[in-house]
């Protein structure tokens, strides 16, 4: 008997249920054998065929199809982003670099100047091997974007918003128009905003990328990534996207950046609580940003949710229900005081990464080391699910102590 994975349960037709419902029930999956609501963990790498030499549910080998539950994760994220397809990778970087590895040789790509540090490093190191021309622009400056994409035939515009680590906001809809007018595709790293707060495909983007290591999983216990594709299959840009997506799919199967079985289980579990986590995290982040805005020991707070933030107008237009949980404090005084503030925290954990239930503080410049463009007087905060008053007290104490020490 041949059973397609899609027949093991009936996924909701797009638009039938709201995103909160889709996430909470992880697409409504049931184990066809036991009826189990969370998927069983099946660790097999190879999948037996029946007497007619047919596979069961299309699965033959783990690297090609992923674990049972793989499609469930992909369907949830495609549904949350309003995409036609999603592909799950072993990390955010595996997802991001898949795009650049699958572009035609000698493509010209325009990328945000403020970009996840690891991706900037990868582009500098590996893009030349494929003769990709990488042009870095300040994508908050739309005239600069227009100039960059129009200067020569461009295949892809890649933006990140709010952008790590300063949370600059790029106008997705405007970039989509500029990219498309120049015949380029638009890809958006939506890791920080998550589909709870921003849905780039609805704003005209063609591709969305996620480090699912962060908010999607939400518990700091796996590394994972996604690419999501918008509508494709017609002529022109849509045909270019269809061809690129096919290559990305093939790359995922052949190069093997597949997420492990246990991690896939944890990811599906984590995504069930995405909406309530993001709502709480964003509310706490706004409270903290407002508390330290104008504080005597803080020269500036970088958070798109603050009316005084340069990105606020665009953020208010393209973000819904909150502004996510990432903010930066620019500590007043000598730059060493910011590092000292991080050292003095007792509740905020001194660690990199973001998007978990626990709040983190990081002196980004020290972490990135040589070549870092992160402002030295800045500490980056990833807000978690603790009580906002405890977090504010910890920062107050750390700032006061640092001001006495340095
Ligand atoms: C963490 C991160 C990445 C990289 O993802 P990994 O899962 O660590 O490979 C890319 N973009 C942003 C914005 C990130 O925060």
Tab-separated table of C-alpha atoms and ligand atoms in Angstrom:
chain	number	residue	atom	x	y	z
A	1	UNK	CA	0.000	0.000	0.000
A	2	UNK	CA	1.368	3.384	-0.947
A	3	UNK	CA	0.702	6.123	1.583
A	4	UNK	CA	1.752	9.636	0.814
A	5	UNK	CA	2.798	11.695	3.809
A	6	UNK	CA	0.114	14.189	3.064
A	7	UNK	CA	-2.459	11.426	3.503
A	8	UNK	CA	-1.322	10.446	6.998
A	9	UNK	CA	-3.388	13.370	8.187
A	10	UNK	CA	-5.238	16.173	6.499
A	11	UNK	CA	-3.401	19.466	6.721
A	12	UNK	CA	-5.708	22.454	6.802
A	13	UNK	CA	-6.213	24.183	3.522
A	14	UNK	CA	-4.439	27.566	3.496
A	15	UNK	CA	-6.488	30.186	5.294
A	16	UNK	CA	-8.857	27.713	7.002
A	17	UNK	CA	-7.432	28.318	10.458
A	18	UNK	CA	-5.596	31.259	11.967
A	19	UNK	CA	-1.844	31.202	12.455
A	20	UNK	CA	-2.144	30.782	16.230
A	21	UNK	CA	-4.221	27.642	15.670
A	22	UNK	CA	-1.862	26.255	13.059
A	23	UNK	CA	1.123	26.705	15.405
A	24	UNK	CA	-0.618	25.475	18.575
A	25	UNK	CA	-1.655	22.189	16.943
A	26	UNK	CA	1.488	21.867	14.803
A	27	UNK	CA	-0.694	21.533	11.724
A	28	UNK	CA	-3.029	19.058	13.461
A	29	UNK	CA	-0.876	16.027	12.890
A	30	UNK	CA	-1.833	12.586	14.322
A	31	UNK	CA	0.245	9.437	14.269
A	32	UNK	CA	-1.549	7.157	11.808
A	33	UNK	CA	-0.571	4.029	13.759
A	34	UNK	CA	-1.122	5.026	17.378
A	35	UNK	CA	-3.104	8.244	17.153
A	36	UNK	CA	-0.398	9.973	19.200
A	37	UNK	CA	-0.762	13.750	19.058
A	38	UNK	CA	2.898	14.675	19.246
A	39	UNK	CA	4.792	12.738	16.572
A	40	UNK	CA	6.639	9.620	17.741
A	41	UNK	CA	10.434	9.886	17.526
A	42	UNK	CA	11.503	7.441	14.822
A	43	UNK	CA	15.275	7.285	14.611
A	44	UNK	CA	15.566	5.211	11.437
A	45	UNK	CA	17.939	6.394	8.728
A	46	UNK	CA	16.633	3.970	6.140
A	47	UNK	CA	13.006	3.100	5.420
A	48	UNK	CA	11.905	-0.357	4.261
A	49	UNK	CA	9.992	-0.958	1.055
A	50	UNK	CA	6.969	-3.214	0.625
A	51	UNK	CA	6.692	-6.333	-1.552
A	52	UNK	CA	5.879	-4.224	-4.578
A	53	UNK	CA	9.123	-2.350	-3.837
A	54	UNK	CA	7.200	0.795	-3.018
A	55	UNK	CA	8.286	3.126	-0.250
A	56	UNK	CA	5.945	3.853	2.617
A	57	UNK	CA	4.993	7.500	2.489
A	58	UNK	CA	7.758	8.303	0.024
A	59	UNK	CA	10.556	7.845	2.588
A	60	UNK	CA	13.700	5.981	1.586
A	61	UNK	CA	16.715	7.601	3.246
A	62	UNK	CA	16.946	10.191	5.996
A	63	UNK	CA	19.209	12.636	4.159
A	64	UNK	CA	16.748	12.867	1.287
A	65	UNK	CA	13.413	13.177	3.074
A	66	UNK	CA	14.227	13.881	6.730
A	67	UNK	CA	12.551	12.223	9.685
A	68	UNK	CA	8.810	11.612	9.943
A	69	UNK	CA	7.656	14.993	11.231
A	70	UNK	CA	9.882	16.880	8.817
A	71	UNK	CA	6.984	17.877	6.566
A	72	UNK	CA	5.016	18.868	9.629
A	73	UNK	CA	7.648	21.459	10.567
A	74	UNK	CA	7.784	22.689	6.980
A	75	UNK	CA	3.997	22.944	6.662
A	76	UNK	CA	3.737	24.933	9.884
A	77	UNK	CA	6.337	27.469	8.819
A	78	UNK	CA	5.002	27.736	5.253
A	79	UNK	CA	1.569	28.374	6.787
A	80	UNK	CA	2.828	30.946	9.297
A	81	UNK	CA	4.702	32.875	6.602
A	82	UNK	CA	1.954	32.488	3.996
A	83	UNK	CA	4.411	30.774	1.654
A	84	UNK	CA	3.852	28.091	-0.931
A	85	UNK	CA	6.672	25.902	0.396
A	86	UNK	CA	9.189	25.767	3.220
A	87	UNK	CA	12.417	23.795	3.467
A	88	UNK	CA	13.982	22.872	6.791
A	89	UNK	CA	17.774	22.975	7.159
A	90	UNK	CA	20.295	21.946	9.790
A	91	UNK	CA	20.965	25.600	10.689
A	92	UNK	CA	20.056	29.144	9.781
A	93	UNK	CA	23.407	29.521	8.054
A	94	UNK	CA	22.830	26.305	6.068
A	95	UNK	CA	19.539	27.850	4.878
A	96	UNK	CA	21.019	31.258	4.064
A	97	UNK	CA	24.081	29.932	2.288
A	98	UNK	CA	21.941	27.461	0.286
A	99	UNK	CA	20.465	30.485	-1.478
A	100	UNK	CA	23.861	31.938	-2.378
A	101	UNK	CA	25.200	28.526	-3.413
A	102	UNK	CA	22.256	27.925	-5.729
A	103	UNK	CA	22.294	31.270	-7.546
A	104	UNK	CA	23.734	31.148	-11.056
A	105	UNK	CA	27.541	31.696	-11.148
A	106	UNK	CA	28.573	35.325	-11.463
A	107	UNK	CA	25.250	36.582	-10.101
A	108	UNK	CA	25.245	40.063	-8.684
A	109	UNK	CA	23.680	40.298	-5.238
A	110	UNK	CA	22.946	43.357	-3.120
A	111	UNK	CA	22.890	42.786	0.644
A	112	UNK	CA	22.179	44.859	3.766
A	113	UNK	CA	25.324	46.421	5.186
A	114	UNK	CA	24.073	45.493	8.668
A	115	UNK	CA	23.740	41.762	8.411
A	116	UNK	CA	24.143	38.758	10.661
A	117	UNK	CA	27.900	38.617	11.280
A	118	UNK	CA	28.281	34.972	10.232
A	119	UNK	CA	26.643	35.593	6.871
A	120	UNK	CA	28.836	38.617	6.166
A	121	UNK	CA	31.876	36.472	6.948
A	122	UNK	CA	30.663	33.638	4.703
A	123	UNK	CA	30.007	36.014	1.818
A	124	UNK	CA	33.479	37.556	2.113
A	125	UNK	CA	35.117	34.137	2.269
A	126	UNK	CA	33.126	32.035	-0.202
A	127	UNK	CA	31.188	34.277	-2.600
A	128	UNK	CA	34.345	35.007	-4.667
A	129	UNK	CA	34.756	31.274	-5.425
A	130	UNK	CA	31.463	31.387	-7.297
A	131	UNK	CA	32.321	34.786	-8.749
A	132	UNK	CA	29.289	36.252	-7.021
A	133	UNK	CA	29.489	40.006	-6.958
A	134	UNK	CA	28.360	41.111	-3.492
A	135	UNK	CA	27.405	44.751	-3.070
A	136	UNK	CA	26.771	45.938	0.488
A	137	UNK	CA	24.443	48.903	0.984
A	138	UNK	CA	22.663	50.610	3.827
A	139	UNK	CA	19.199	49.221	3.081
A	140	UNK	CA	17.521	51.702	5.432
A	141	UNK	CA	18.437	54.249	2.719
A	142	UNK	CA	16.027	53.469	-0.133
A	143	UNK	CA	17.796	55.785	-2.586
A	144	UNK	CA	20.990	53.790	-1.981
A	145	UNK	CA	19.079	50.519	-2.565
A	146	UNK	CA	17.560	51.884	-5.785
A	147	UNK	CA	20.999	52.957	-7.004
A	148	UNK	CA	22.606	49.641	-6.100
A	149	UNK	CA	20.040	47.361	-7.763
A	150	UNK	CA	19.857	49.550	-10.863
A	151	UNK	CA	23.634	49.931	-11.319
A	152	UNK	CA	23.981	46.528	-13.067
A	153	UNK	CA	21.784	43.464	-13.658
A	154	UNK	CA	21.072	42.097	-10.171
A	155	UNK	CA	19.750	38.653	-9.284
A	156	UNK	CA	18.988	39.069	-5.604
A	157	UNK	CA	18.453	41.707	-2.946
A	158	UNK	CA	18.990	40.251	0.553
A	159	UNK	CA	17.826	42.218	3.573
A	160	UNK	CA	17.610	41.615	7.303
A	161	UNK	CA	15.109	43.517	9.444
A	162	UNK	CA	15.308	44.372	12.299
A	163	UNK	CA	19.017	43.844	11.632
A	164	UNK	CA	21.449	42.288	14.046
A	165	UNK	CA	22.926	43.793	16.250
A	166	UNK	CA	21.628	47.372	16.020
A	167	UNK	CA	18.010	46.592	15.020
A	168	UNK	CA	17.926	48.917	12.037
A	169	UNK	CA	14.645	48.595	10.174
A	170	UNK	CA	14.453	48.130	6.407
A	171	UNK	CA	11.247	48.825	4.481
A	172	UNK	CA	10.336	45.430	3.010
A	173	UNK	CA	7.550	46.598	0.679
A	174	UNK	CA	9.693	49.398	-0.750
A	175	UNK	CA	12.641	47.018	-1.246
A	176	UNK	CA	10.352	44.512	-2.989
A	177	UNK	CA	9.275	47.201	-5.443
A	178	UNK	CA	12.835	48.341	-6.091
A	179	UNK	CA	14.135	44.788	-6.492
A	180	UNK	CA	11.334	43.754	-8.812
A	181	UNK	CA	11.630	46.891	-10.939
A	182	UNK	CA	15.284	45.908	-11.449
A	183	UNK	CA	14.366	42.271	-12.217
A	184	UNK	CA	15.815	40.990	-8.924
A	185	UNK	CA	14.323	38.715	-6.271
A	186	UNK	CA	13.953	39.896	-2.687
A	187	UNK	CA	14.965	37.641	0.228
A	188	UNK	CA	14.346	38.632	3.854
A	189	UNK	CA	16.014	37.243	6.977
A	190	UNK	CA	12.947	37.258	9.243
A	191	UNK	CA	14.648	35.607	12.235
A	192	UNK	CA	14.187	38.512	14.631
A	193	UNK	CA	10.664	39.616	13.726
A	194	UNK	CA	9.263	36.072	13.294
A	195	UNK	CA	6.022	35.563	11.324
A	196	UNK	CA	4.152	36.644	14.460
A	197	UNK	CA	5.290	40.226	13.916
A	198	UNK	CA	6.227	40.443	10.211
A	199	UNK	CA	5.267	38.464	7.134
A	200	UNK	CA	7.631	39.526	4.343
A	201	UNK	CA	5.905	37.496	1.605
A	202	UNK	CA	2.710	39.505	2.163
A	203	UNK	CA	4.808	42.634	1.684
A	204	UNK	CA	6.129	41.441	-1.682
A	205	UNK	CA	9.258	39.444	-0.786
A	206	UNK	CA	10.035	36.268	-2.738
A	207	UNK	CA	12.006	34.306	-0.144
A	208	UNK	CA	12.108	34.275	3.646
A	209	UNK	CA	14.935	32.858	5.727
A	210	UNK	CA	14.908	31.909	9.409
A	211	UNK	CA	17.400	30.845	11.956
A	212	UNK	CA	14.916	28.532	13.704
A	213	UNK	CA	17.577	28.209	16.400
A	214	UNK	CA	16.138	31.436	17.755
A	215	UNK	CA	12.470	32.299	18.325
A	216	UNK	CA	10.851	29.565	16.203
A	217	UNK	CA	12.259	26.827	18.415
A	218	UNK	CA	12.512	29.220	21.320
A	219	UNK	CA	14.328	27.126	23.918
A	220	UNK	CA	18.038	27.469	23.078
A	221	UNK	CA	18.413	23.721	22.610
A	222	UNK	CA	18.692	23.119	18.866
A	223	UNK	CA	20.253	24.714	15.767
A	224	UNK	CA	17.943	24.802	12.729
A	225	UNK	CA	16.957	26.957	9.772
A	226	UNK	CA	14.235	27.478	7.172
A	227	UNK	CA	13.754	28.907	3.737
A	228	UNK	CA	10.219	29.774	2.660
A	229	UNK	CA	9.215	30.511	-0.934
A	230	UNK	CA	6.483	32.842	-2.100
A	231	UNK	CA	4.183	32.116	-5.026
A	232	UNK	CA	5.999	30.875	-8.063
A	233	UNK	CA	5.469	29.011	-11.295
A	234	UNK	CA	4.356	31.757	-13.669
A	235	UNK	CA	6.529	33.700	-16.055
A	236	UNK	CA	9.254	36.269	-15.356
A	237	UNK	CA	10.370	36.657	-11.729
A	238	UNK	CA	8.165	33.847	-10.577
A	239	UNK	CA	9.837	31.466	-13.041
A	240	UNK	CA	13.286	32.562	-11.822
A	241	UNK	CA	12.177	31.848	-8.254
A	242	UNK	CA	10.796	28.442	-9.277
A	243	UNK	CA	14.143	27.486	-10.825
A	244	UNK	CA	16.107	28.732	-7.811
A	245	UNK	CA	13.780	26.858	-5.434
A	246	UNK	CA	14.254	23.621	-7.360
A	247	UNK	CA	18.012	23.968	-7.042
A	248	UNK	CA	17.723	24.767	-3.327
A	249	UNK	CA	15.621	21.648	-2.843
A	250	UNK	CA	18.168	19.530	-4.715
A	251	UNK	CA	21.029	21.113	-2.762
A	252	UNK	CA	19.312	20.267	0.533
A	253	UNK	CA	18.922	16.636	-0.536
A	254	UNK	CA	22.376	16.177	-2.048
A	255	UNK	CA	24.652	18.352	0.092
A	256	UNK	CA	22.862	17.038	3.177
A	257	UNK	CA	22.259	19.987	5.542
A	258	UNK	CA	19.332	18.074	7.019
A	259	UNK	CA	18.028	18.544	10.550
A	260	UNK	CA	18.378	15.515	12.830
A	261	UNK	CA	15.389	13.515	13.992
A	262	UNK	CA	15.458	14.563	17.652
A	263	UNK	CA	15.981	18.196	16.714
A	264	UNK	CA	13.038	18.043	14.332
A	265	UNK	CA	10.856	16.789	17.156
A	266	UNK	CA	12.018	19.567	19.487
A	267	UNK	CA	11.475	22.200	16.805
A	268	UNK	CA	7.888	21.125	16.154
A	269	UNK	CA	7.272	21.165	19.888
A	270	UNK	CA	8.837	24.599	20.349
A	271	UNK	CA	6.838	26.184	17.546
A	272	UNK	CA	3.534	25.267	19.226
A	273	UNK	CA	4.039	28.119	21.711
A	274	UNK	CA	5.496	30.667	19.289
A	275	UNK	CA	2.624	33.144	19.506
A	276	UNK	CA	2.237	33.451	23.287
A	277	UNK	CA	6.027	33.511	23.687
A	278	UNK	CA	6.447	36.329	21.172
A	279	UNK	CA	3.601	38.378	22.616
A	280	UNK	CA	5.049	38.179	26.118
A	281	UNK	CA	8.641	38.706	24.996
A	282	UNK	CA	7.730	41.733	22.857
A	283	UNK	CA	5.668	43.304	25.651
A	284	UNK	CA	8.551	42.894	28.123
A	285	UNK	CA	11.113	44.220	25.616
A	286	UNK	CA	9.013	47.346	25.052
A	287	UNK	CA	8.691	47.865	28.798
A	288	UNK	CA	12.462	47.591	29.250
A	289	UNK	CA	13.172	49.856	26.261
A	290	UNK	CA	10.798	52.499	27.605
A	291	UNK	CA	12.293	52.245	31.089
A	292	UNK	CA	15.852	52.889	29.864
A	293	UNK	CA	14.938	55.475	27.205
A	294	UNK	CA	16.253	58.725	28.684
A	295	UNK	CA	17.892	56.923	31.647
A	296	UNK	CA	20.886	58.902	33.033
A	297	UNK	CA	23.315	55.969	32.555
A	298	UNK	CA	22.133	55.073	29.044
A	299	UNK	CA	22.850	57.381	26.109
A	300	UNK	CA	20.534	55.605	23.689
A	301	UNK	CA	18.233	52.607	23.407
A	302	UNK	CA	18.039	50.875	20.033
A	303	UNK	CA	14.575	49.346	19.755
A	304	UNK	CA	12.190	49.801	16.800
A	305	UNK	CA	9.229	49.849	19.184
A	306	UNK	CA	10.288	53.195	20.674
A	307	UNK	CA	8.688	56.209	19.001
A	308	UNK	CA	12.117	57.919	19.151
A	309	UNK	CA	13.828	55.103	17.198
A	310	UNK	CA	14.808	56.083	13.639
A	311	UNK	CA	13.211	52.870	12.313
A	312	UNK	CA	9.951	53.273	14.221
A	313	UNK	CA	7.758	54.635	11.416
A	314	UNK	CA	8.638	51.801	9.033
A	315	UNK	CA	8.506	49.225	11.834
A	316	UNK	CA	5.057	50.418	12.883
A	317	UNK	CA	3.913	49.922	9.285
A	318	UNK	CA	5.328	46.481	8.639
A	319	UNK	CA	5.350	44.884	12.100
A	320	UNK	CA	2.144	43.749	13.781
A	321	UNK	CA	1.420	42.938	17.404
A	322	UNK	CA	4.848	43.990	18.731
A	323	UNK	CA	8.451	44.662	17.832
A	324	UNK	CA	10.140	41.465	18.999
A	325	UNK	CA	12.502	40.955	21.902
A	326	UNK	CA	15.864	42.301	20.732
A	327	UNK	CA	17.167	45.648	21.896
A	328	UNK	CA	20.474	47.383	22.438
A	329	UNK	CA	21.537	49.696	25.234
A	330	UNK	CA	24.253	52.262	24.488
A	331	UNK	CA	25.875	52.732	27.864
A	332	UNK	CA	26.879	56.295	28.689
A	333	UNK	CA	30.566	57.012	29.388
A	334	UNK	CA	33.725	55.165	28.316
A	335	UNK	CA	32.975	52.100	26.160
A	336	UNK	CA	34.471	49.698	28.729
A	337	UNK	CA	31.503	50.519	30.932
A	338	UNK	CA	29.200	48.598	28.582
A	339	UNK	CA	31.342	45.463	28.859
A	340	UNK	CA	31.437	45.991	32.621
A	341	UNK	CA	27.627	46.235	32.678
A	342	UNK	CA	27.419	42.808	31.060
A	343	UNK	CA	29.920	41.449	33.601
A	344	UNK	CA	27.823	42.838	36.469
A	345	UNK	CA	24.533	41.218	35.472
A	346	UNK	CA	23.287	38.494	37.755
A	347	UNK	CA	20.004	37.542	36.104
A	348	UNK	CA	20.742	38.243	32.437
A	349	UNK	CA	22.934	35.408	31.235
A	350	UNK	CA	26.170	36.482	29.539
A	351	UNK	CA	25.800	34.511	26.329
A	352	UNK	CA	25.414	34.887	22.606
A	353	UNK	CA	22.407	33.788	20.503
A	354	UNK	CA	18.853	34.981	21.071
A	355	UNK	CA	15.242	33.941	21.139
A	356	UNK	CA	15.109	31.618	24.163
A	357	UNK	CA	12.993	31.794	27.314
A	358	UNK	CA	15.969	33.139	29.296
A	359	UNK	CA	17.227	36.699	28.850
A	360	UNK	CA	20.748	37.114	27.490
A	361	UNK	CA	23.196	40.004	27.484
A	362	UNK	CA	26.114	40.261	25.114
A	363	UNK	CA	28.928	42.697	24.454
A	364	UNK	CA	28.741	42.109	20.753
A	365	UNK	CA	31.984	43.889	19.847
A	366	UNK	CA	33.996	41.597	22.148
A	367	UNK	CA	32.197	38.514	20.805
A	368	UNK	CA	32.746	39.385	17.134
A	369	UNK	CA	36.379	40.396	17.583
A	370	UNK	CA	38.539	41.756	14.768
A	371	UNK	CA	36.527	43.299	11.954
A	372	UNK	CA	33.459	43.866	14.108
A	373	UNK	CA	31.352	46.869	13.214
A	374	UNK	CA	29.274	46.558	16.383
A	375	UNK	CA	29.374	49.782	18.435
A	376	UNK	CA	31.689	49.275	21.417
A	377	UNK	CA	29.492	51.179	23.851
A	378	UNK	CA	26.582	48.839	23.107
A	379	UNK	CA	25.249	45.789	24.918
A	380	UNK	CA	22.781	43.586	23.096
A	381	UNK	CA	19.831	42.146	24.987
A	382	UNK	CA	17.679	39.162	24.068
A	383	UNK	CA	14.595	39.375	26.243
A	384	UNK	CA	13.078	36.159	27.548
A	385	UNK	CA	10.054	35.228	29.605
A	386	UNK	CA	11.171	36.393	33.065
A	387	UNK	CA	9.200	39.034	34.961
A	388	UNK	CA	10.049	42.457	33.497
A	389	UNK	CA	10.650	43.972	36.965
A	390	UNK	CA	13.375	41.395	37.720
A	391	UNK	CA	15.085	42.161	34.409
A	392	UNK	CA	14.905	45.933	34.952
A	393	UNK	CA	16.301	45.579	38.495
A	394	UNK	CA	19.200	43.489	37.235
A	395	UNK	CA	20.105	46.039	34.547
A	396	UNK	CA	19.740	48.977	36.948
A	397	UNK	CA	22.072	47.281	39.398
A	398	UNK	CA	24.605	46.340	36.701
A	399	UNK	CA	24.646	49.856	35.209
A	400	UNK	CA	25.020	51.572	38.580
A	401	UNK	CA	27.817	49.265	39.623
A	402	UNK	CA	29.623	49.766	36.282
A	403	UNK	CA	29.333	53.561	36.586
A	404	UNK	CA	31.110	53.344	39.968
A	405	UNK	CA	33.766	50.951	38.690
A	406	UNK	CA	34.728	52.715	35.439
B	1	LIG	C1	21.510	33.265	14.410
B	1	LIG	C2	21.185	34.005	13.180
B	1	LIG	C3	21.527	33.495	11.917
B	1	LIG	C4	22.294	32.201	11.763
B	1	LIG	O1	21.542	31.113	12.169
B	1	LIG	P1	22.163	29.752	12.808
B	1	LIG	O2	20.949	28.974	13.128
B	1	LIG	O3	22.995	30.137	13.985
B	1	LIG	O4	22.990	29.128	11.732
B	1	LIG	C5	21.155	34.228	10.812
B	1	LIG	N1	20.484	35.392	10.912
B	1	LIG	C6	20.153	35.915	12.113
B	1	LIG	C7	19.435	37.207	12.173
B	1	LIG	C8	20.491	35.238	13.280
B	1	LIG	O5	20.175	35.763	14.470
